[in-house]
mmCIF file of C-alpha atoms in Angstrom:
data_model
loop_
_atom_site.group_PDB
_atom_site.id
_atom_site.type_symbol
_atom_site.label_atom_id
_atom_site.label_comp_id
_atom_site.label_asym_id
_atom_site.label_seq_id
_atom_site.Cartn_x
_atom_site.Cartn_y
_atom_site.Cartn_z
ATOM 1 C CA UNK Q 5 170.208 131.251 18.634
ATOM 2 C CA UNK Q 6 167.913 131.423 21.770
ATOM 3 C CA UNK Q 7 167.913 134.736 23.863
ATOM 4 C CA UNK Q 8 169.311 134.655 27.436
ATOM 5 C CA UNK Q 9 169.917 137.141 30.233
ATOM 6 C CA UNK Q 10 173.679 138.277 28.478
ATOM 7 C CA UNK Q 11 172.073 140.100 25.843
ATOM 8 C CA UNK Q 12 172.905 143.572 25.198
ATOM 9 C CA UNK Q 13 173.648 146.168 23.027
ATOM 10 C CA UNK Q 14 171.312 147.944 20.378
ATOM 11 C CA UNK Q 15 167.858 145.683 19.537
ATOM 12 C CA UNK Q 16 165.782 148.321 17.547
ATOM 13 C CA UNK Q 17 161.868 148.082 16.896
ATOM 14 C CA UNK Q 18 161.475 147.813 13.532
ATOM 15 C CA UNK Q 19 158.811 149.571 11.505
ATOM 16 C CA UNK Q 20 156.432 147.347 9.345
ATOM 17 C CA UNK Q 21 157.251 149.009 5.650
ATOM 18 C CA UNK Q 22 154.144 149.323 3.458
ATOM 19 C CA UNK Q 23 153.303 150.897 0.350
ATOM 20 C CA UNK Q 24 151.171 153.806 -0.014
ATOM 21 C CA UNK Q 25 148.253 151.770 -0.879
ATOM 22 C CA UNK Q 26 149.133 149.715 2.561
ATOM 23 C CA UNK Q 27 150.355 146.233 1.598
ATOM 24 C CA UNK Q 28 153.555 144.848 3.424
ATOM 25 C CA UNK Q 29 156.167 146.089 0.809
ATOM 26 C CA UNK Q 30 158.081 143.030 1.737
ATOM 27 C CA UNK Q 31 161.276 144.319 -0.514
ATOM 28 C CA UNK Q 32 161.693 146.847 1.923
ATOM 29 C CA UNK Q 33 161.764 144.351 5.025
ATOM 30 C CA UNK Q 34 164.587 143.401 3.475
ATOM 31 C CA UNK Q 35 166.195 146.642 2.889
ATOM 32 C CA UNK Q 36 165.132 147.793 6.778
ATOM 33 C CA UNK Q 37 166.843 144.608 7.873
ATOM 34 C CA UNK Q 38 170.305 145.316 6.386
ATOM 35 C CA UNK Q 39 169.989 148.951 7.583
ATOM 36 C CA UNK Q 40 169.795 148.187 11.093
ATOM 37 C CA UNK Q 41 172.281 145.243 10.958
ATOM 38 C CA UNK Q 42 174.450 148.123 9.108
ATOM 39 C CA UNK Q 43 173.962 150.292 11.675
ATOM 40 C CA UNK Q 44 175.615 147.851 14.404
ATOM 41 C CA UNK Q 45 172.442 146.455 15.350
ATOM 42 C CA UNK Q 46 173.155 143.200 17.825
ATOM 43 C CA UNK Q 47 169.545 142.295 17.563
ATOM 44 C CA UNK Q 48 166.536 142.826 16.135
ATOM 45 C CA UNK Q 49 162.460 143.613 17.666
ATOM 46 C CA UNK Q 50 159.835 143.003 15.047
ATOM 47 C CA UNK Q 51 156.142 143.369 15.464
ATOM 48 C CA UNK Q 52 156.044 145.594 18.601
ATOM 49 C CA UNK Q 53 153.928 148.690 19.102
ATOM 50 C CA UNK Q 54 155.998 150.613 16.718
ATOM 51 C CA UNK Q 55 155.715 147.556 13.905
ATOM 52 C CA UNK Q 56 152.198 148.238 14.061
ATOM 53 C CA UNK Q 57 151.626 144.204 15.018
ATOM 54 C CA UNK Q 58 147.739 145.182 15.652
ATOM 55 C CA UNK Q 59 147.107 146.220 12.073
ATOM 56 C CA UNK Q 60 148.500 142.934 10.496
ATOM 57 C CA UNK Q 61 146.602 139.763 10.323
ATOM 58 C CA UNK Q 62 148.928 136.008 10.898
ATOM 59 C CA UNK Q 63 149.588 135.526 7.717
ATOM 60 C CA UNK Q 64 151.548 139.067 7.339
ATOM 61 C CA UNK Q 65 152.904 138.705 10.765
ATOM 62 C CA UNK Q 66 154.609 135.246 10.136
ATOM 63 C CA UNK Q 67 155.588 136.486 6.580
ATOM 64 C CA UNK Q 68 157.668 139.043 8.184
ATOM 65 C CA UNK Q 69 159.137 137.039 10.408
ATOM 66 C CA UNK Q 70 160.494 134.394 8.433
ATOM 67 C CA UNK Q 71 161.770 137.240 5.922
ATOM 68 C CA UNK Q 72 163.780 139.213 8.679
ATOM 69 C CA UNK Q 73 165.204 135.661 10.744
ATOM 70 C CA UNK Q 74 165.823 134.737 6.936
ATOM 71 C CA UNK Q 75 167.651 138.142 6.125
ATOM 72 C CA UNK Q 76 170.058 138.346 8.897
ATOM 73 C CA UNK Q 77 172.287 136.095 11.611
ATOM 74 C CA UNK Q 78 171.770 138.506 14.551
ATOM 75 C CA UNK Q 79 168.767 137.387 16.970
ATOM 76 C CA UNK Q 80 165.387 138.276 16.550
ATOM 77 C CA UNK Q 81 162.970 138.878 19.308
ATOM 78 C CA UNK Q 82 158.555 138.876 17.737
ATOM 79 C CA UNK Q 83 156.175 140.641 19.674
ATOM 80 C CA UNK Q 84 153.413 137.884 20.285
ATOM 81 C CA UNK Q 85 151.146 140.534 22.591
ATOM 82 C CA UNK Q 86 147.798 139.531 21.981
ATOM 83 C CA UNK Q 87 143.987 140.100 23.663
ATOM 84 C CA UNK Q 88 143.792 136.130 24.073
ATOM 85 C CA UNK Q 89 146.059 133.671 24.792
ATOM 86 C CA UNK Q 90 145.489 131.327 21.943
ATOM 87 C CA UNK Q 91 146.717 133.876 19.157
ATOM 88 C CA UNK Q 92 149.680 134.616 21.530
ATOM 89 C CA UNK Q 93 150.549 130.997 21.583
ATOM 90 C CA UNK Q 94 150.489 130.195 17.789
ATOM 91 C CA UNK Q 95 152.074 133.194 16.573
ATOM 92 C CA UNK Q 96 154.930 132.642 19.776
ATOM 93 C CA UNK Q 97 155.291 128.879 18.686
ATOM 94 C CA UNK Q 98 155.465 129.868 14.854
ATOM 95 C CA UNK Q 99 157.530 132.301 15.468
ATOM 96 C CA UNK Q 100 160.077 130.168 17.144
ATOM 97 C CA UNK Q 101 160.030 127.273 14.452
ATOM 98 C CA UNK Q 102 160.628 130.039 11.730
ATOM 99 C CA UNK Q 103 164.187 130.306 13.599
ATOM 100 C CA UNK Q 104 162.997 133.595 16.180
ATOM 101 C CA UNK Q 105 165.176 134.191 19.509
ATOM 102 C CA UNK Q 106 162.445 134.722 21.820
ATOM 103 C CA UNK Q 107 159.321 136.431 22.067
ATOM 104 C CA UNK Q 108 158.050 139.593 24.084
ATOM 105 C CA UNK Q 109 154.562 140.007 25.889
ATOM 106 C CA UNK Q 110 153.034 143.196 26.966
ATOM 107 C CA UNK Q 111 150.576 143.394 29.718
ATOM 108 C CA UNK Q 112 147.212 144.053 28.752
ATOM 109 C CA UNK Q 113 145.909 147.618 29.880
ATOM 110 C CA UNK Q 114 142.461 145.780 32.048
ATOM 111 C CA UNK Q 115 145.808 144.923 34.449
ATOM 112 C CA UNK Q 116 145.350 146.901 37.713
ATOM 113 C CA UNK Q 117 147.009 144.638 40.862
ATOM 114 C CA UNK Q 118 149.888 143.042 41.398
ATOM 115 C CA UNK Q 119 148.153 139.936 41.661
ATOM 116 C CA UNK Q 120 146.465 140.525 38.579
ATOM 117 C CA UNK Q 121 149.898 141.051 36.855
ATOM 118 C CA UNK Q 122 151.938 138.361 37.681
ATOM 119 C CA UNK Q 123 149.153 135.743 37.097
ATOM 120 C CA UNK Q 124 148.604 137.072 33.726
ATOM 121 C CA UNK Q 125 152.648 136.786 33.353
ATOM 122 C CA UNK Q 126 152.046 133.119 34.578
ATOM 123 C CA UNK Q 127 149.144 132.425 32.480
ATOM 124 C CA UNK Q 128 151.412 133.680 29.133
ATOM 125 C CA UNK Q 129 153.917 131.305 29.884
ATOM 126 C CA UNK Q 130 151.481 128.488 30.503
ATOM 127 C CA UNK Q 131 149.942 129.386 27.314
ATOM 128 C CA UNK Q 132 153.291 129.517 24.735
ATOM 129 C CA UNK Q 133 155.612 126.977 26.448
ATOM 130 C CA UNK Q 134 158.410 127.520 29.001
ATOM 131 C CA UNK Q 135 160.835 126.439 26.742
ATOM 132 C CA UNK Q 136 160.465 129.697 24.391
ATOM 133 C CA UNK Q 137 162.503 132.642 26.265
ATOM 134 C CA UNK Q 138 160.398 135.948 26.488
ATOM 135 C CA UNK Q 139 160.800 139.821 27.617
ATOM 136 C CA UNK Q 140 158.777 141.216 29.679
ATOM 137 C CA UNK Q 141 157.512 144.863 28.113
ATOM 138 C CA UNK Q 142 157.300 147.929 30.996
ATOM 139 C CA UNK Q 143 154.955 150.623 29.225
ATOM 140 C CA UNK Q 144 152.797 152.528 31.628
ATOM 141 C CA UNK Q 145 152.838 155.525 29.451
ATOM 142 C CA UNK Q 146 151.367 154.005 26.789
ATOM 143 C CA UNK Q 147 150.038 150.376 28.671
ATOM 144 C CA UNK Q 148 149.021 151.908 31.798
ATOM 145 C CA UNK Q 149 150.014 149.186 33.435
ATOM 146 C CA UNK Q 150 152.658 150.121 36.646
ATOM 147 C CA UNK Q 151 154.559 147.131 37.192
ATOM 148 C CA UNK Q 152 156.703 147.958 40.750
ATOM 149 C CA UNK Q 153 160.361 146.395 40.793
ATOM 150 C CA UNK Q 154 159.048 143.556 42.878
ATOM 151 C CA UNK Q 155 156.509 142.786 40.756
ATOM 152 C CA UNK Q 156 158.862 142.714 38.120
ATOM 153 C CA UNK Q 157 161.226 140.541 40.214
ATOM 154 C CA UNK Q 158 159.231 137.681 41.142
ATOM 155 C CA UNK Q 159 157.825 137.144 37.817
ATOM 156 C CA UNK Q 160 161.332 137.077 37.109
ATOM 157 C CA UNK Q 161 161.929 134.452 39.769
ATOM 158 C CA UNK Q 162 159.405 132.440 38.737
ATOM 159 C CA UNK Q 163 159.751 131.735 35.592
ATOM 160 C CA UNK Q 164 163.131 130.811 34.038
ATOM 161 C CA UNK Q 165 161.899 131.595 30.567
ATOM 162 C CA UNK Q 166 162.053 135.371 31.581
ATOM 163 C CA UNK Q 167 165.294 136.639 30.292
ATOM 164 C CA UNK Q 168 165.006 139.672 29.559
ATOM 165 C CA UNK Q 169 163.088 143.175 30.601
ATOM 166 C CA UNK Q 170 162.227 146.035 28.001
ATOM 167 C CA UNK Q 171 162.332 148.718 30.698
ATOM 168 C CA UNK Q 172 160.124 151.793 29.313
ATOM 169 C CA UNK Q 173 159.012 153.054 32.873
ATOM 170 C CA UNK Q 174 159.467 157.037 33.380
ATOM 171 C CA UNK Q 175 160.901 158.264 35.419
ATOM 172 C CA UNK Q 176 162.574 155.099 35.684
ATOM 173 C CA UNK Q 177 166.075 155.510 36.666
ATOM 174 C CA UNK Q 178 165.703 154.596 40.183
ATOM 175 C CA UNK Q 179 163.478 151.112 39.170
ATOM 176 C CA UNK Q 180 166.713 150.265 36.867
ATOM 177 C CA UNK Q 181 168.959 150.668 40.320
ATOM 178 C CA UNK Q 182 166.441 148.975 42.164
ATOM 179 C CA UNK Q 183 166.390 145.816 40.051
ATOM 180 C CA UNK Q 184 170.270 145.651 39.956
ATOM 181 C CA UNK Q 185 170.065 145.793 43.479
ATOM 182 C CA UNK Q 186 167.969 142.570 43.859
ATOM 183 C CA UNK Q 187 170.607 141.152 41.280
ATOM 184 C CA UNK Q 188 173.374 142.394 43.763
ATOM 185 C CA UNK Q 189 172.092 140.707 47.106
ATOM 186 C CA UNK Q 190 171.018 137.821 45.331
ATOM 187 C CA UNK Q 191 167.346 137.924 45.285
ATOM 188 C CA UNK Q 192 167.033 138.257 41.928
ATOM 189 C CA UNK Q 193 168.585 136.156 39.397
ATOM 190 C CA UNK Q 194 170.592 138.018 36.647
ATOM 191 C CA UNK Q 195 168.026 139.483 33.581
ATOM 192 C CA UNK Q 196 169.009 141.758 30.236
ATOM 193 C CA UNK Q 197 167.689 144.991 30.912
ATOM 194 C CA UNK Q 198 167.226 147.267 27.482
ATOM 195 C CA UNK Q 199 165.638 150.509 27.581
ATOM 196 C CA UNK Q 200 163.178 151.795 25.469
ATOM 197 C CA UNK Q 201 161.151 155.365 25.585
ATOM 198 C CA UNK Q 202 162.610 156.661 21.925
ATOM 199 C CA UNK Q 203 166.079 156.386 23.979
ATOM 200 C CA UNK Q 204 164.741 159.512 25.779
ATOM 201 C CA UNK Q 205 166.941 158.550 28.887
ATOM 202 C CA UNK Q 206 169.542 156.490 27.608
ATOM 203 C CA UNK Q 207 172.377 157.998 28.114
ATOM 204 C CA UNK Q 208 171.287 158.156 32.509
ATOM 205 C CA UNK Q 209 170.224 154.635 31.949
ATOM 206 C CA UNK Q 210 173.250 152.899 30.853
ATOM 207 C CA UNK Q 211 175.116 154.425 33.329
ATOM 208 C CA UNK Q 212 172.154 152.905 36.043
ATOM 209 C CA UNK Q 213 173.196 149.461 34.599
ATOM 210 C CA UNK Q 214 171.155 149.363 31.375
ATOM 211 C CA UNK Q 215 173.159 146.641 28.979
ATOM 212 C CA UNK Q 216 171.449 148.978 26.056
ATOM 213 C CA UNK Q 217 168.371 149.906 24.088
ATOM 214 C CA UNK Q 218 165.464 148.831 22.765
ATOM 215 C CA UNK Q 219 163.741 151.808 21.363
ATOM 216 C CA UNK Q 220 163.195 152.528 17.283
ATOM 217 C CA UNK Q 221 165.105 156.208 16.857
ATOM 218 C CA UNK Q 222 165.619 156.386 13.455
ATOM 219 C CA UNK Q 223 169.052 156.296 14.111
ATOM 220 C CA UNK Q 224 170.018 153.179 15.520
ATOM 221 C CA UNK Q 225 173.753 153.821 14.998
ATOM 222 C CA UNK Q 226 173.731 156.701 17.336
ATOM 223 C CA UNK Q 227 172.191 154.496 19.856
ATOM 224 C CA UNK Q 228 175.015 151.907 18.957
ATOM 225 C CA UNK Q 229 178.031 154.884 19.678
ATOM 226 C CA UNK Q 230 176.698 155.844 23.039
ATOM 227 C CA UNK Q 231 175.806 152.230 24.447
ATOM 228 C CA UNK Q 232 179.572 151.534 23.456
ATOM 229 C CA UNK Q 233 181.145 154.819 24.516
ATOM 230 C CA UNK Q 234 179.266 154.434 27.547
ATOM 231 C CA UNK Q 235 180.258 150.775 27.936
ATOM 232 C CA UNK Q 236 183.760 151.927 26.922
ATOM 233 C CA UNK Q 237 184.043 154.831 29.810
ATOM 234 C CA UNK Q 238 183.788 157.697 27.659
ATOM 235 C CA UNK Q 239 181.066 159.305 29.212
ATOM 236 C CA UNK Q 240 181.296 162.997 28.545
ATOM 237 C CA UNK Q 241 181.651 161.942 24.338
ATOM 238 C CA UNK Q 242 178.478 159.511 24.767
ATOM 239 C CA UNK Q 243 176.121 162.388 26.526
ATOM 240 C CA UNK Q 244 177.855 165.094 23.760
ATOM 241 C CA UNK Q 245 176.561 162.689 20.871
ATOM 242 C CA UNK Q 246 172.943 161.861 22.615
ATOM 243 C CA UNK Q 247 172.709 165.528 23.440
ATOM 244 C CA UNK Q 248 172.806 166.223 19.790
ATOM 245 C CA UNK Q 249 170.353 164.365 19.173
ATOM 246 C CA UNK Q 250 167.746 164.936 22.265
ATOM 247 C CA UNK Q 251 165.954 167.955 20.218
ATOM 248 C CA UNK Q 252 164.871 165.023 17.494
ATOM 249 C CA UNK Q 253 164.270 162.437 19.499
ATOM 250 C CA UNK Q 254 162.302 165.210 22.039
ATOM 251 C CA UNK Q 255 160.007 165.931 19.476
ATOM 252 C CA UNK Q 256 159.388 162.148 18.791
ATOM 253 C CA UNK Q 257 157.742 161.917 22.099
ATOM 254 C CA UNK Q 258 154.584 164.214 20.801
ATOM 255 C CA UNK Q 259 151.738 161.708 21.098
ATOM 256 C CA UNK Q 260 150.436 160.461 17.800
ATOM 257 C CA UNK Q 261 153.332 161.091 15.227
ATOM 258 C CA UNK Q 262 156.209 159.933 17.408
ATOM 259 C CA UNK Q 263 156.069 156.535 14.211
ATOM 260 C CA UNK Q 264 154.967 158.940 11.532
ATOM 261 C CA UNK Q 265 158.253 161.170 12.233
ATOM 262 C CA UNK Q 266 160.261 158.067 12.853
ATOM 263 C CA UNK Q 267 158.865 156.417 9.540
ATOM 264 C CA UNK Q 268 159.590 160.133 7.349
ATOM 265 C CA UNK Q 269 163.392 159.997 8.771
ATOM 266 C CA UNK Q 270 164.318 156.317 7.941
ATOM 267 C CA UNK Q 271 162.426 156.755 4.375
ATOM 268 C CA UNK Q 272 165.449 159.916 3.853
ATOM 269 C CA UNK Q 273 167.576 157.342 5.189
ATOM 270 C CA UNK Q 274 166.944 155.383 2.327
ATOM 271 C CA UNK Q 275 165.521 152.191 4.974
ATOM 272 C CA UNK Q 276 162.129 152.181 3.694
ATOM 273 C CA UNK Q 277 160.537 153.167 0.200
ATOM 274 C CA UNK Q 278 157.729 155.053 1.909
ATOM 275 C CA UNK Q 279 156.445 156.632 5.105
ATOM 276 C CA UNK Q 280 152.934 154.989 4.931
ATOM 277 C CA UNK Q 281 151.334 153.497 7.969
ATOM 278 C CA UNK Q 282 148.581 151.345 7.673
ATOM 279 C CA UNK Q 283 145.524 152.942 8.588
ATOM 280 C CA UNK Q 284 144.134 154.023 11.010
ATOM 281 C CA UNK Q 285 147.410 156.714 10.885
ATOM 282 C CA UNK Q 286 148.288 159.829 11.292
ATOM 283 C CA UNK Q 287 149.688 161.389 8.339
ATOM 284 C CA UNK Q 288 153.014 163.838 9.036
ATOM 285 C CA UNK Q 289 151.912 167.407 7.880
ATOM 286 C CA UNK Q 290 154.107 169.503 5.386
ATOM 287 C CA UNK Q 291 155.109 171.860 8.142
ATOM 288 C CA UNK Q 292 155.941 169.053 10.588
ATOM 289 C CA UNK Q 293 158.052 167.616 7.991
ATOM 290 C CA UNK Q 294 159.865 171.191 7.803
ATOM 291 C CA UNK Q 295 160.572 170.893 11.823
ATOM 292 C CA UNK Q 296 161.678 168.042 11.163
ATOM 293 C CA UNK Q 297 164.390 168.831 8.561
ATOM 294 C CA UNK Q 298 165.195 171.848 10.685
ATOM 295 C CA UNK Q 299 166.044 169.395 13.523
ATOM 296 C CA UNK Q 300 168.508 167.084 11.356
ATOM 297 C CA UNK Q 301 170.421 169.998 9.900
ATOM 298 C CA UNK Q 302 170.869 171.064 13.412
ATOM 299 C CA UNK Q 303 171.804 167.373 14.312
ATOM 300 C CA UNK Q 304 174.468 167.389 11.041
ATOM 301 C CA UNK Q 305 176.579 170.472 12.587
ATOM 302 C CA UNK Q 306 177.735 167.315 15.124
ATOM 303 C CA UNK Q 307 176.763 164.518 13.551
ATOM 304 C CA UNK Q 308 177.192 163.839 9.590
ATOM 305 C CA UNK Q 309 174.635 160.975 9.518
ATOM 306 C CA UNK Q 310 171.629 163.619 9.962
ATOM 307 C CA UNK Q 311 172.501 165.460 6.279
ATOM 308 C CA UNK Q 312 170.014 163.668 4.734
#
């Protein structure tokens, strides 16, 4: 099952699930896996910024992989990002022979021009094979790497492989437009456009002509309700539901325990055995973990799946 440009609907990150001591605690890969394929999940993103892909060596990283691809039907996209091309290329090729739909590639932060951006795009794809479909990741919060819509459109052009973009840009509402646009008057040739940010924005984007989300919000199936209602044309239900949960998914966006928070909900949520990330961490504080619970009893007056 290869990725293409008609994807859509919800393809969380998935957290990397360790024990407290900080090995893989590969039985809860599993039991992530069938949480977010119970939640509606269409697809799956492992080893992104959220898996915590830096912290694991190959081995771990391929172990994963073949355990999720092996664990469920729906397609799996790998983070590959890496500082030299060589890792980038064996984990992207291993990835794909262990049954993986495509891969995705960040830009690395050195990245300044457009030049310098759309060569490095050229030099990825020259590096894992233009047979292996890949998404193009749009971080400048965290990658500080601006990527305009044009850039973003010829490196779309020129290369077929590019199927897909993980659009994290904000504000980005008006880049979304933009790239339908190109799509519109035929410069650009059609792409998958999934939105990431913690779903900060998602329920603007879809309406912009987002096909859904790519974002790790501990809940996934919330994502799933207002991609359809929104899909559906039951807007005013869709932004009621986000709205409930914007004070959560606000307080996500704090810098340095956006995963830690993220981690502590899906562990209530019975998805993972533990909170732990691999060090170096940061560890969620007893009173953060009290703000926390505040926010998802507020969240359960609207939405039962937050009385945890």
């Amino acid at each position: 099952m290869r990725l293409d440009a008609t994807a859509q609907g919800v393809y969380p990150i998935a957290v990397t699930p360790f024990h407290p001591d900080g090995r893989v605690d590969t039985a809860s890969v599993d039991r992530m896996t069938d949480f977010y394929v119970g939640c509606g999940a269409t697809g799956l993103t492992i080893l992104g910024i959220m898996g915590e892909a830096p912290k694991l060596d190959m081995e771990e990283a391929l172990g994963i992989t073949k355990q999720v691809v092996n664990r469920t039907k729906v397609p799996v996209i790998v983070g590959v990002s890496a500082p030299g091309f060589a890792a980038m290329r064996s984990l992207a090729r291993s990835a794909m022979d262990l049954g993986a739909a495509g891969v995705m590639i960040a830009p690395p932060p050195s990245l300044r021009t457009d030049d310098q951006i759309t060569t490095y795009y050229a030099q990825a794809v020259e590096a894992i094979g233009t047979d292996i479909p890949f998404v193009i990741q749009d971080y400048p919060l965290t990658l500080t790497v601006v990527m305009t819509p044009k850039v973003i459109r010829q490196i779309v052009q020129d290369h077929a492989s590019c199927v897909m973009l993980k659009h994290e840009d904000w504000p980005g509402l008006e880049k979304i437009s933009t790239l339908r646009g190109f799509q519109k008057d035929g410069s650009m040739k059609p792409i998958s456009i999934l939105c990431g940010n913690g779903g900060l924005f998602l329920d603007f984007e879809m309406e912009r002509g987002a096909d859904g989300a790519m974002t790790g919000y501990a809940f996934p199936d919330m994502l799933v309700d207002v991609v359809r209602l929104q899909l559906d044309g039951k807007r005013d239900t869709a932004h009621d539901l986000f709205d409930a949960h914007l004070p959560l998914i606000r307080y996500e966006q704090q810098q340095g325990v956006g995963l830690a928070v993220r981690k502590y909900v899906l562990q209530k949520r019975g998805a993972i055995a533990s909170d732990t990330q691999r060090k170096p961490g940061p560890v969620l504080s007893a009173k953060a973990k009290t703000e926390v619970d505040y926010l998802l009893s507020r969240i359960a007056r609207t939405d039962q799946r937050a009385k945890l």
